[in-house]
Coordinates of C-alpha atoms and ligand atoms in Angstrom, one line a residue:
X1 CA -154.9 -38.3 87.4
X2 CA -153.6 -40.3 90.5
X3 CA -150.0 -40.9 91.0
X4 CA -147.8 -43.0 88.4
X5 CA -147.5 -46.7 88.9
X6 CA -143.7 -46.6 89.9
X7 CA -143.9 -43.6 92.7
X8 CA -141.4 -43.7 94.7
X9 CA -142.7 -43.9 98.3
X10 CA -140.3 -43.7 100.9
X11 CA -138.3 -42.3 103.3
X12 CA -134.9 -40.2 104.0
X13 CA -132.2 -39.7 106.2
X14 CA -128.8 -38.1 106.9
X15 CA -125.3 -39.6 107.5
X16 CA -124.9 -37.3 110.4
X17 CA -127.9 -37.9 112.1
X18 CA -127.9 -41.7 111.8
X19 CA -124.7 -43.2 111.5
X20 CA -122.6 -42.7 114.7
X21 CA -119.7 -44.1 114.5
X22 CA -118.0 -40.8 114.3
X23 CA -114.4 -41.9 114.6
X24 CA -114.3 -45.7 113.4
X25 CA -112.8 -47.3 110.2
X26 CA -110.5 -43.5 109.4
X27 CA -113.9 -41.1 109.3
X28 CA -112.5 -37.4 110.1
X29 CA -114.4 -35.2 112.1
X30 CA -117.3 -33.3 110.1
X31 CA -119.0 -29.7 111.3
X32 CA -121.9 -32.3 112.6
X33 CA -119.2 -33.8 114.8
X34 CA -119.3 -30.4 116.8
X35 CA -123.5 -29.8 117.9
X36 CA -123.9 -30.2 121.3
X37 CA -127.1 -31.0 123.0
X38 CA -128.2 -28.0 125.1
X39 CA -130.7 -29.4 127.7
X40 CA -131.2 -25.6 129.2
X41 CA -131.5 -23.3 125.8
X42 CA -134.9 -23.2 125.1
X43 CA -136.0 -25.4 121.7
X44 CA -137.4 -22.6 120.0
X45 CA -134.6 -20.6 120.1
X46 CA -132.9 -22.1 116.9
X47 CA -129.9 -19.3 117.2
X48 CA -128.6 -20.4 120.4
X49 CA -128.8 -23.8 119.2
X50 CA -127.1 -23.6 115.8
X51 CA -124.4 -21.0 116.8
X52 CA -120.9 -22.2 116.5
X53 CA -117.4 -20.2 117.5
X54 CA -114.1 -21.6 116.8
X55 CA -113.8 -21.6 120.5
X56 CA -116.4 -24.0 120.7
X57 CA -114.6 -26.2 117.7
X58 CA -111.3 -26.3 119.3
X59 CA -113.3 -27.7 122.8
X60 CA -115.2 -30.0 120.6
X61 CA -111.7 -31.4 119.3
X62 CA -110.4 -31.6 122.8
X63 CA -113.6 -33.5 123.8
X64 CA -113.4 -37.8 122.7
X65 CA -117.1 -38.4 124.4
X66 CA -120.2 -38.9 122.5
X67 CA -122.7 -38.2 125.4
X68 CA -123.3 -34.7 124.7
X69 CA -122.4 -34.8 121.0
X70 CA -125.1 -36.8 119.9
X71 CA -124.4 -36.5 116.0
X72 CA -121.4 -38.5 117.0
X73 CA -123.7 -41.3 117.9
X74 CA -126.5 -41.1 116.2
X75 CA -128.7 -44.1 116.1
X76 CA -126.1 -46.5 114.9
X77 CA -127.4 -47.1 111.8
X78 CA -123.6 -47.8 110.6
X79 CA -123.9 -51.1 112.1
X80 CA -127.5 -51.5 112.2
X81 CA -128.7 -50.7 108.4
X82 CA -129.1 -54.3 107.5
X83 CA -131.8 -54.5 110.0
X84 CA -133.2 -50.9 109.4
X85 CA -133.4 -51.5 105.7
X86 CA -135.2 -54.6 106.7
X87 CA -138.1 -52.8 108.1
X88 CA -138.0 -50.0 105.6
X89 CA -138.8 -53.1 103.1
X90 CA -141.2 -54.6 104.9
X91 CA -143.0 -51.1 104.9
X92 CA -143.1 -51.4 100.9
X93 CA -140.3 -48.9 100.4
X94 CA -139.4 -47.7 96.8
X95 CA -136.6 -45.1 97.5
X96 CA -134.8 -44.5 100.4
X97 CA -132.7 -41.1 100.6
X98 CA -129.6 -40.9 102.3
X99 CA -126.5 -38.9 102.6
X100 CA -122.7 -39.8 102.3
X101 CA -120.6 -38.6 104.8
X102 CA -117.7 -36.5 103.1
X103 CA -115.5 -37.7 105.9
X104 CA -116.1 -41.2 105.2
X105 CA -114.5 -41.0 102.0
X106 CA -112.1 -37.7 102.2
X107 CA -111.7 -37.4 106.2
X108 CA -110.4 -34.1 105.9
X109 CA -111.4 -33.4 102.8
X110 CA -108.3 -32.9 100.8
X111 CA -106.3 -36.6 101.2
X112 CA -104.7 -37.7 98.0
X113 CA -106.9 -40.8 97.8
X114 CA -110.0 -42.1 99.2
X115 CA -110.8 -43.9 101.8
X116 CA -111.6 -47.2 100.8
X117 CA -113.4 -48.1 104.1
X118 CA -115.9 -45.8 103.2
X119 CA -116.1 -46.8 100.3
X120 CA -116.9 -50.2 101.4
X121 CA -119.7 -49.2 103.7
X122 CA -121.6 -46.8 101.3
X123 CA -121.5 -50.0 98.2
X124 CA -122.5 -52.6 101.3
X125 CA -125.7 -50.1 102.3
X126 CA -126.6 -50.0 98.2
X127 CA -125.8 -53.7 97.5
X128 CA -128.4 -54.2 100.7
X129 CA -131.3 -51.7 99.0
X130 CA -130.4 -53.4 95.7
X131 CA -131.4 -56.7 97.4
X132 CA -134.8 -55.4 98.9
X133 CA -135.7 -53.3 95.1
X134 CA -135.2 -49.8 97.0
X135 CA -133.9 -47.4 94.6
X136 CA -131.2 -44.8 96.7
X137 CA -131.6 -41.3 96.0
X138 CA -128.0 -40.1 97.2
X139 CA -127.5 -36.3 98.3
X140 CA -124.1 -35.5 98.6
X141 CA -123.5 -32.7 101.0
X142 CA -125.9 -33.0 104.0
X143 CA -125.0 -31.3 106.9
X144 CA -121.4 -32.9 107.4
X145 CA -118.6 -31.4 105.6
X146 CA -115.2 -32.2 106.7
X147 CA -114.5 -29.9 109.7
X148 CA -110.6 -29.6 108.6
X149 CA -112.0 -27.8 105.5
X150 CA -114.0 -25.0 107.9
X151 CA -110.9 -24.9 110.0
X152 CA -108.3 -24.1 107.1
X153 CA -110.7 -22.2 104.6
X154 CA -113.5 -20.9 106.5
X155 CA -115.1 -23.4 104.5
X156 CA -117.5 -22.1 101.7
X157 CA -115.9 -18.6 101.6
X158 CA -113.0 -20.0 99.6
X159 CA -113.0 -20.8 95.8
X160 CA -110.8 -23.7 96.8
X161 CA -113.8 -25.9 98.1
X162 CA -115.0 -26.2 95.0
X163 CA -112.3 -28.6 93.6
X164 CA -112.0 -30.4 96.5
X165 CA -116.0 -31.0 96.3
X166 CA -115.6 -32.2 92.9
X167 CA -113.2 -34.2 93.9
X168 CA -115.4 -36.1 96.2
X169 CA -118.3 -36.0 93.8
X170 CA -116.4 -38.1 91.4
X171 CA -114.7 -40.4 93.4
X172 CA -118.7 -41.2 94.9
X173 CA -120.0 -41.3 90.9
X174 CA -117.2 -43.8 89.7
X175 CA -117.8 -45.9 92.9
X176 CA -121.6 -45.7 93.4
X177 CA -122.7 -45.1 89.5
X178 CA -123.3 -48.7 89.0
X179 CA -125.8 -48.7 92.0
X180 CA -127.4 -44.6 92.0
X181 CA -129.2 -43.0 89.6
X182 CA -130.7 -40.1 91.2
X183 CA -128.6 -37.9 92.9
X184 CA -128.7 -34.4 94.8
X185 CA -125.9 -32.1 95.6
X186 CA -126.5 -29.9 98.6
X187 CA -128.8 -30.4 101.2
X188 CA -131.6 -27.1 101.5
X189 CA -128.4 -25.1 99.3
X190 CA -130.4 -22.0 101.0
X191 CA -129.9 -22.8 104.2
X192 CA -126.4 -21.3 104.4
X193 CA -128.2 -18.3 104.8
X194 CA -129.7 -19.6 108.5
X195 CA -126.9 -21.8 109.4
X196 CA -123.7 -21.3 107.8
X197 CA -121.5 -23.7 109.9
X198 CA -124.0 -26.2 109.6
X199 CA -124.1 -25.7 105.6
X200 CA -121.0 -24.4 104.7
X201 CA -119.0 -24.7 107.5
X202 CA -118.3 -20.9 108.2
X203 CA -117.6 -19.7 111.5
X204 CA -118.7 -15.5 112.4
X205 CA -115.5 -15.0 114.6
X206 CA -113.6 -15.8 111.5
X207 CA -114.9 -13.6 109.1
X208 CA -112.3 -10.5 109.4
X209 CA -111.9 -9.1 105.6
X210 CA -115.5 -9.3 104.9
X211 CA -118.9 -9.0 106.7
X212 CA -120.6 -12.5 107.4
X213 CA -123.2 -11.7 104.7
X214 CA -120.7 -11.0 102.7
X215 CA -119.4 -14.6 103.4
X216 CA -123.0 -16.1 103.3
X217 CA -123.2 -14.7 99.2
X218 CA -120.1 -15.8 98.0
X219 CA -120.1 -19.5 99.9
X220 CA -123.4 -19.7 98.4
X221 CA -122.2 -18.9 95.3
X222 CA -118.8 -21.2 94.9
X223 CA -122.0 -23.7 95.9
X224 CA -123.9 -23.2 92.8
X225 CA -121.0 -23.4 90.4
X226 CA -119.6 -26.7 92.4
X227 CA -123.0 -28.6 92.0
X228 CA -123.4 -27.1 88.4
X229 CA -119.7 -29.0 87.4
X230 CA -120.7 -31.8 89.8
X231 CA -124.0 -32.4 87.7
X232 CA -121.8 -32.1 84.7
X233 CA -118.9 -34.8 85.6
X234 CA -122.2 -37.0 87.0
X235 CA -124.0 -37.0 83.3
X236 CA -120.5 -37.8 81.7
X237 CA -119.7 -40.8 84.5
X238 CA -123.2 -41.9 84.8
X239 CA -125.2 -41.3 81.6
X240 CA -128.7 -42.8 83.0
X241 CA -128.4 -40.2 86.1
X242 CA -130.5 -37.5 87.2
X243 CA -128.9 -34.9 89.1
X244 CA -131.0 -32.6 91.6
X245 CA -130.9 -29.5 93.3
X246 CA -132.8 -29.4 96.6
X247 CA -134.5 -26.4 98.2
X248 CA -136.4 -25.8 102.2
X249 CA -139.5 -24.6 100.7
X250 CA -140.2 -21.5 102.8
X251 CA -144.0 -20.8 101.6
X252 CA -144.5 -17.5 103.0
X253 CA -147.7 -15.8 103.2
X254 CA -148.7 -12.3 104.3
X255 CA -149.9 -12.1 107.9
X256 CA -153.2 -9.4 106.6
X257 CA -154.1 -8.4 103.3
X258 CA -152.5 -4.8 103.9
X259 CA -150.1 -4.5 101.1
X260 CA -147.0 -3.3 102.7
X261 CA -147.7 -7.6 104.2
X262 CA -147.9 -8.5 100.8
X263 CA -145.0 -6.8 99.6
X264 CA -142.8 -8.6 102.3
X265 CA -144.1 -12.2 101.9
X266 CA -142.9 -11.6 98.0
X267 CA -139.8 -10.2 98.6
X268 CA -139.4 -13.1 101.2
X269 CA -140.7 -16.2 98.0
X270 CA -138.2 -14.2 95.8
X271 CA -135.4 -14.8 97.9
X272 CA -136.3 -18.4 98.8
X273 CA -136.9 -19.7 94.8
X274 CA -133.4 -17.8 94.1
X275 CA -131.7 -20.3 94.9
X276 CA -133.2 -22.6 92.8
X277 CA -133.5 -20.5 89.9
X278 CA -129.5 -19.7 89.5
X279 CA -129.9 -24.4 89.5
X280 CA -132.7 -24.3 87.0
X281 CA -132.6 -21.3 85.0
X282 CA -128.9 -21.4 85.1
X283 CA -128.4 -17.8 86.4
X284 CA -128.9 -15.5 88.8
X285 CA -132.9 -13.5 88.8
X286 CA -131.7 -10.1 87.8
X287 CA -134.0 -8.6 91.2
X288 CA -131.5 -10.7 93.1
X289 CA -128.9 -9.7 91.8
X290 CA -129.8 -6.3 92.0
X291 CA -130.6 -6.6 95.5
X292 CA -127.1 -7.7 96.1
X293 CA -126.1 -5.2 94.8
X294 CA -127.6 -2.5 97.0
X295 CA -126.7 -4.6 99.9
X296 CA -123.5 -3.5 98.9
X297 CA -122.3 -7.0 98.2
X298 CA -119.8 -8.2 95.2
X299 CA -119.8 -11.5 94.6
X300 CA -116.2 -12.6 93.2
X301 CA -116.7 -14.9 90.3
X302 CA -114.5 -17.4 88.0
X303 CA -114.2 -16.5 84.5
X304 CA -116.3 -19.7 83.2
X305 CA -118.8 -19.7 86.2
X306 CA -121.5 -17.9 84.2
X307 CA -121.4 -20.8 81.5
X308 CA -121.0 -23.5 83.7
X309 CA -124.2 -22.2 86.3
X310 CA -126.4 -21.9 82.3
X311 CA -124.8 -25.0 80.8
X312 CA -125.5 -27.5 84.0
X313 CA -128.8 -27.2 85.0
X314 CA -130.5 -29.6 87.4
X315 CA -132.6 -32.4 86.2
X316 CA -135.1 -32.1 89.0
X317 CA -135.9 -29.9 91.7
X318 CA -136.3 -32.0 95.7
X319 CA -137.2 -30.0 98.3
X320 CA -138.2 -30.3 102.0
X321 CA -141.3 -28.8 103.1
X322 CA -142.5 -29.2 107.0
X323 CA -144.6 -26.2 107.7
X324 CA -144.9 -22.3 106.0
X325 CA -144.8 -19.2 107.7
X326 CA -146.4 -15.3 107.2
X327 CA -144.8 -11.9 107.1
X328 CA -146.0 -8.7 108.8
X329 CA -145.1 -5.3 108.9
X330 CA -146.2 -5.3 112.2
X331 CA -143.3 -6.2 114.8
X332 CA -145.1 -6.8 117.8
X333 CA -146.9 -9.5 116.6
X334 CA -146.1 -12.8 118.1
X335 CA -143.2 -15.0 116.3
X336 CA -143.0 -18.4 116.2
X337 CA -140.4 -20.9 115.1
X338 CA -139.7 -23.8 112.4
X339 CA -136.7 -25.0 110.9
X340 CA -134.5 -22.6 111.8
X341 CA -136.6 -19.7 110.3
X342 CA -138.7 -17.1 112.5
X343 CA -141.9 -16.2 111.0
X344 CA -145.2 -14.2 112.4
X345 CA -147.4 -16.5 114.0
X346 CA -150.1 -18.1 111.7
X347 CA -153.9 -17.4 113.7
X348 CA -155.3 -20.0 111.5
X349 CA -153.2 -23.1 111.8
X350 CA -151.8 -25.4 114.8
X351 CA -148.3 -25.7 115.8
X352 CA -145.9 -28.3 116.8
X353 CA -144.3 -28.2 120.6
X354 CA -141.3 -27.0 118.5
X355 CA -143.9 -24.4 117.1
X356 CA -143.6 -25.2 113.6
X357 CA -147.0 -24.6 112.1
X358 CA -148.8 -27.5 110.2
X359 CA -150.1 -26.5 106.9
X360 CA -151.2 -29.1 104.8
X361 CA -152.9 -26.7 102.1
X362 CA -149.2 -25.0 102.4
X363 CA -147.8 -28.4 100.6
X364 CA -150.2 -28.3 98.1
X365 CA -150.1 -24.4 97.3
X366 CA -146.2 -25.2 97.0
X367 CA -146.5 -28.0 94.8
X368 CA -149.0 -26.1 92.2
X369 CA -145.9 -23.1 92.9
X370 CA -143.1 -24.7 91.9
X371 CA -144.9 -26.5 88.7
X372 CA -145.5 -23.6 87.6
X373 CA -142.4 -21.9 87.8
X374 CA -139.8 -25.1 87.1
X375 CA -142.0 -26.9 84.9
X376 CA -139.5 -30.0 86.1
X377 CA -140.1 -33.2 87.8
X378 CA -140.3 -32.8 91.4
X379 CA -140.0 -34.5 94.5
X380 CA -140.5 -34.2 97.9
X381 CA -138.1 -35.7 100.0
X382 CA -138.0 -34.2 103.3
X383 CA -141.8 -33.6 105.1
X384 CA -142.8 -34.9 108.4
X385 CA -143.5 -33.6 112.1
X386 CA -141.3 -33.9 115.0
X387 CA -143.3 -35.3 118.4
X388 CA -142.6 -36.7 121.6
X389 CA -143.5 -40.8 121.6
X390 CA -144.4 -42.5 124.4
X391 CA -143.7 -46.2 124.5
X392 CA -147.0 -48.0 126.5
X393 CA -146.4 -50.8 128.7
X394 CA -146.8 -53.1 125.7
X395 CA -144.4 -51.7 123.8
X396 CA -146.9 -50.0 121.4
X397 CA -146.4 -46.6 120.0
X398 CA -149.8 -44.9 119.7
X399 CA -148.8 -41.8 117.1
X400 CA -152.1 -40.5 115.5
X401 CA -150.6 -36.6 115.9
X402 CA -148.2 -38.2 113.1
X403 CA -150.5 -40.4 111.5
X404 CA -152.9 -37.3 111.2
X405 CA -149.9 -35.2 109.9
X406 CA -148.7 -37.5 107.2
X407 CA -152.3 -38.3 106.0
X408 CA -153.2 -34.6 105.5
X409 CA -149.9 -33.7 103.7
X410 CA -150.6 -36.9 101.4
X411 CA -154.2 -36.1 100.6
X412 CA -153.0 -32.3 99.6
X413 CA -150.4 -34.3 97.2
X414 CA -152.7 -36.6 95.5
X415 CA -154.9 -33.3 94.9
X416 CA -152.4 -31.5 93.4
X417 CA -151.1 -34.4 91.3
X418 CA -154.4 -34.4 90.1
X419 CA -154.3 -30.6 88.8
X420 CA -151.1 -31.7 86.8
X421 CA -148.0 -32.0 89.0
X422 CA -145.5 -33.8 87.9
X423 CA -143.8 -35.3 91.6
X424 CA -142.0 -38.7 91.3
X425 CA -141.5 -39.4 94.8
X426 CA -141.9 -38.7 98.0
X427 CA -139.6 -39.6 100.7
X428 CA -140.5 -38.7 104.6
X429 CA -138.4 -37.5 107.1
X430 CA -137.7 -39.5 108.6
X431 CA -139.0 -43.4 108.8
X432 CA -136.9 -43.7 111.8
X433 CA -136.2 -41.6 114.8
X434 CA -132.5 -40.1 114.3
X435 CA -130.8 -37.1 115.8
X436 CA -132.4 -33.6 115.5
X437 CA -130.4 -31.4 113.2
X438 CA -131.4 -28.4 114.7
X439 CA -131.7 -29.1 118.5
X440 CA -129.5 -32.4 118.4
X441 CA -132.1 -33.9 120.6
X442 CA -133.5 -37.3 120.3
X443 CA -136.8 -37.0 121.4
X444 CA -137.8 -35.0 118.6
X445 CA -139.2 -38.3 117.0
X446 CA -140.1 -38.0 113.3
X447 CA -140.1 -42.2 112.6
X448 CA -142.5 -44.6 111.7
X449 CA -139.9 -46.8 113.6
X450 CA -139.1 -46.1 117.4
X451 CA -135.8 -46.2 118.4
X452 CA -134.6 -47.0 121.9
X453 CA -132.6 -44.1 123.1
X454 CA -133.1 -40.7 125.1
X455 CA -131.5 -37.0 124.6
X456 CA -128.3 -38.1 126.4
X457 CA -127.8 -41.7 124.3
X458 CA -129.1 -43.8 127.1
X459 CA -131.3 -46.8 126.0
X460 CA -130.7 -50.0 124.1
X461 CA -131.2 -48.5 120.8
X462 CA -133.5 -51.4 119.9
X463 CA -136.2 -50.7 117.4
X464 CA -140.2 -50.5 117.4
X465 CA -142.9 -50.3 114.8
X466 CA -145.3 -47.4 116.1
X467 CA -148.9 -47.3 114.7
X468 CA -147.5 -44.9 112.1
X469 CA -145.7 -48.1 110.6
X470 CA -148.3 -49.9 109.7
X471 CA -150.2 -47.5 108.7
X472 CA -147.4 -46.0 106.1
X473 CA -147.5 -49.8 104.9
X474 CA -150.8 -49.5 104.0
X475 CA -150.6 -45.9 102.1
X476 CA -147.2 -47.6 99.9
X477 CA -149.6 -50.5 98.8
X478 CA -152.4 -48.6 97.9
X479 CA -150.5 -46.4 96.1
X480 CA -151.6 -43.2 98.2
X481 CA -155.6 -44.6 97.9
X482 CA -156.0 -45.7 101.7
X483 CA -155.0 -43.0 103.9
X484 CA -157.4 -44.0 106.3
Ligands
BG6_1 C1 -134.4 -30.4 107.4 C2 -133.0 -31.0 107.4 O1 -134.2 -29.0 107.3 O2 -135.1 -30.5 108.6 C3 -132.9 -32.3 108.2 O3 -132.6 -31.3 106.0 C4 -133.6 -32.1 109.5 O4 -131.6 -32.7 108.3 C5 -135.1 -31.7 109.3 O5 -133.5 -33.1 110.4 C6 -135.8 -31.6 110.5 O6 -135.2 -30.6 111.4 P1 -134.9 -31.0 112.9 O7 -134.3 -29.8 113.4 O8 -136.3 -31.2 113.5 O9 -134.1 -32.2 112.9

């Protein structure tokens, strides 16, 4: 079995990590709007770089500069896209995923009426893929929820942001339904979890009549019942649309064969595929809930959330995979980092400079996983490995390391379409360099396209095909035959 004629090859992005433009045409300031770049905490140490305080909003709101808030800058693919999606289509691309910024269309999320400049920009980027055959695959909440909405709710935590996401998410189906089919709600929903600010826009200092966990569980769940009546109200505005849940596949194995590892690494899958079995299934695994429960945690409900979370199920399951990770029950073994999550170091594999661990097998062992378990079409839409690029006197980008990446992770797909998967896609982050969610850094390059501009936004921003480019050209036509 090789992959179906219509595979849709491509890339994704974020809003947030592109766009820049922070501030023009009404666009309200978004948590993404507050990550600083932090030149002196070390990169590995994902805590220092992802904790936020409301001391540090209120300085962020003082502050109008875009140096050291590189999210506010991005790559400027708000006035650049036409030629970006130029080059994404001279690649071959099928799909491109990106995000809508919340703030373009609600700036602080709870305006009477859109904003129609938004508006404008989001149909001009689709009428522009439309032109070049790529089909969008739109997430809705990425990273950038309306900072206004942390500030007055604590974000998540409060039942309330799940009208005003609804909200949103019809307002974006009624404009954009004539141009997007497949759609996803929240970006890695489990990532709360490791970054609430980031995800769901709470803030630790805040939390006074309940613990942060306590916060974590319930933002997650007003979460899970938005996207289950936002996949609901996107069926009945846009009957031909698929509606997606997306989830950071955490693969975790045990460090040894010693049971008590064993035991760990399950618990550890358990809580990771939660989160997308409350979006498949349609409820919570009763081991989870019981292990709430012990935690001591109560998770306030609405009457009709049960029936809407079994009713509303997703149509396909995306996730992100970059690396996986073990267990141990030993705790002086050496850690080592990777998208925000701490894991016991891997003997057997090699790590990025960031020290996320490349796993090829890892993509396939999660693929043959999730079949298994969701027996739903899948797709990968986030996978990919951060380097530095250097640009050689010709102004030739030389990325085997990525090239190498890429091409293992793609052979481990093809073999585990072949064994019966059912993925539809595959979209890598990201075919252009952009802004590093986690370390806010630029030269954490991930692109097949090289973009002109260093950690503190100097350079002319002018873009480069690396070797990676072609090369992704090549693996599009083929269909996923020539990897070499
Ligand atoms: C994923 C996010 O978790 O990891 C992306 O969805 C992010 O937004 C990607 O960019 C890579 O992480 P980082 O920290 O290298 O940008």
């Amino acid at each position: 079995m090789s992959l179906r004629k219509n595979f849709l090859w491509g890339g994704a992005i974020a809003a947030n990590q592109v766009e820049g433009a922070w501030n023009l045409d009404n666009k309200g300031m978004s948590v993404a709007d507050v990550a600083t770049y932090k030149p002196n905490v070390d990169v590995k140490d994902y805590k220092a770089h992802n904790t936020v305080t409301s001391e540090m909003i209120q300085q962020a709101k003082e502050d109008s500069e875009i140096q050291w808030y590189p999210k506010r800058r991005g790559i400027d693919f708000y006035h650049r896209y036409k030629e970006d999606i130029q080059l994404f289509a001279e690649m071959g691309f099928k799909a491109l995923r990106i995000s809508i910024a919340w703030t373009r269309i609600f700036p602080n999320g709870e305006e009477l009426e859109p904003n129609s400049a938004g508006i404008e920009y989001y149909k001009n980027i689709f009428k522009e893929l439309k032109k070049h055959d790529i089909e969008p695959i739109v997430t809705l909440s990425h990273y950038e929820m309306p900072l206004a909405l942390s500030e007055k709710y604590n974000g998540w935590v409060d039942r309330k942001l799940i009208d005003l996401f609804v909200n949103y998410a019809e307002v974006c189906f009624t404009a954009f339904g004539k141009y997007v089919k497949y759609w996803l709600t929240f970006n890695e929903i489990d990532s709360v979890g490791r970054h609430p600010f980031t995800t769901a826009g709470i803030v630790e200092d805040k939390c006074k009549e309940y613990s942060l966990e306590e916060a974590i569980y319930q933002a997650l769940h007003h979460q899970y019942v938005a996207a289950a009546i936002a996949t609901k109200r996107c069926h009945q505005l846009i009957p031909e649309s698929k509606m997606g849940c997306m989830l950071t596949k955490l693969t975790t194995y045990p460090n040894t064969c010693k049971p008590e590892d064993v035991l760990l690494s399950l618990q550890s899958n358990l809580d990771n595929y939660a989160h997308a079995d409350i979006q498949i299934f349609g409820e919570y695994p009763p081991l989870y809930k019981q292990r709430l429960q012990n935690k001591g945690i109560e998770i306030k409900k609405g009457k009709e959330d049960d029936q809407l979370l079994k009713e509303n199920t997703a149509d396909y399951l995306a996730f992100s995979y970059y690396m996986s990770r073990t267990e141990s029950s030993d705790p002086t073994l050496e850690q080592t980092s990777g998208n925000t999550i701490m894991g016991v170091k891997n003997p057997y594999l090699p790590s990025t400079e960031w020290g996320w661990q490349i796993d090829p097998v890892g993509l396939k062992i999660s693929l043959l996983e999730l079949q298994d378990r969701y027996n739903i079409p899948l797709i990968i839409v986030e996978n990919g490995m951060g380097a530095k690029d250097e640009v050689t006197s010709d102004g030739k980008i030389h990325d085997n390391y990525r090239i190498n990446y890429m091409k293992q992770h793609i052979k481990e797909i093809m073999d585990a379409v072949e064994a019966g998967v059912d993925l539809f896609g595959y979209t890598s982050w990201a075919p252009i360099d952009l802004i590093s969610v986690s370390t806010s850094q630029m030269s954490k390059r991930y692109g097949y396209i090289y973009v002109d501009q260093d950690d503190l936004g100097n350079g002319t921003l002018k873009r480069l095909k690396k070797d990676s480019f072609y090369w992704y050209k090549q693996v599009i036509e083929s269909n996923g035959q020539k990897l070499d």
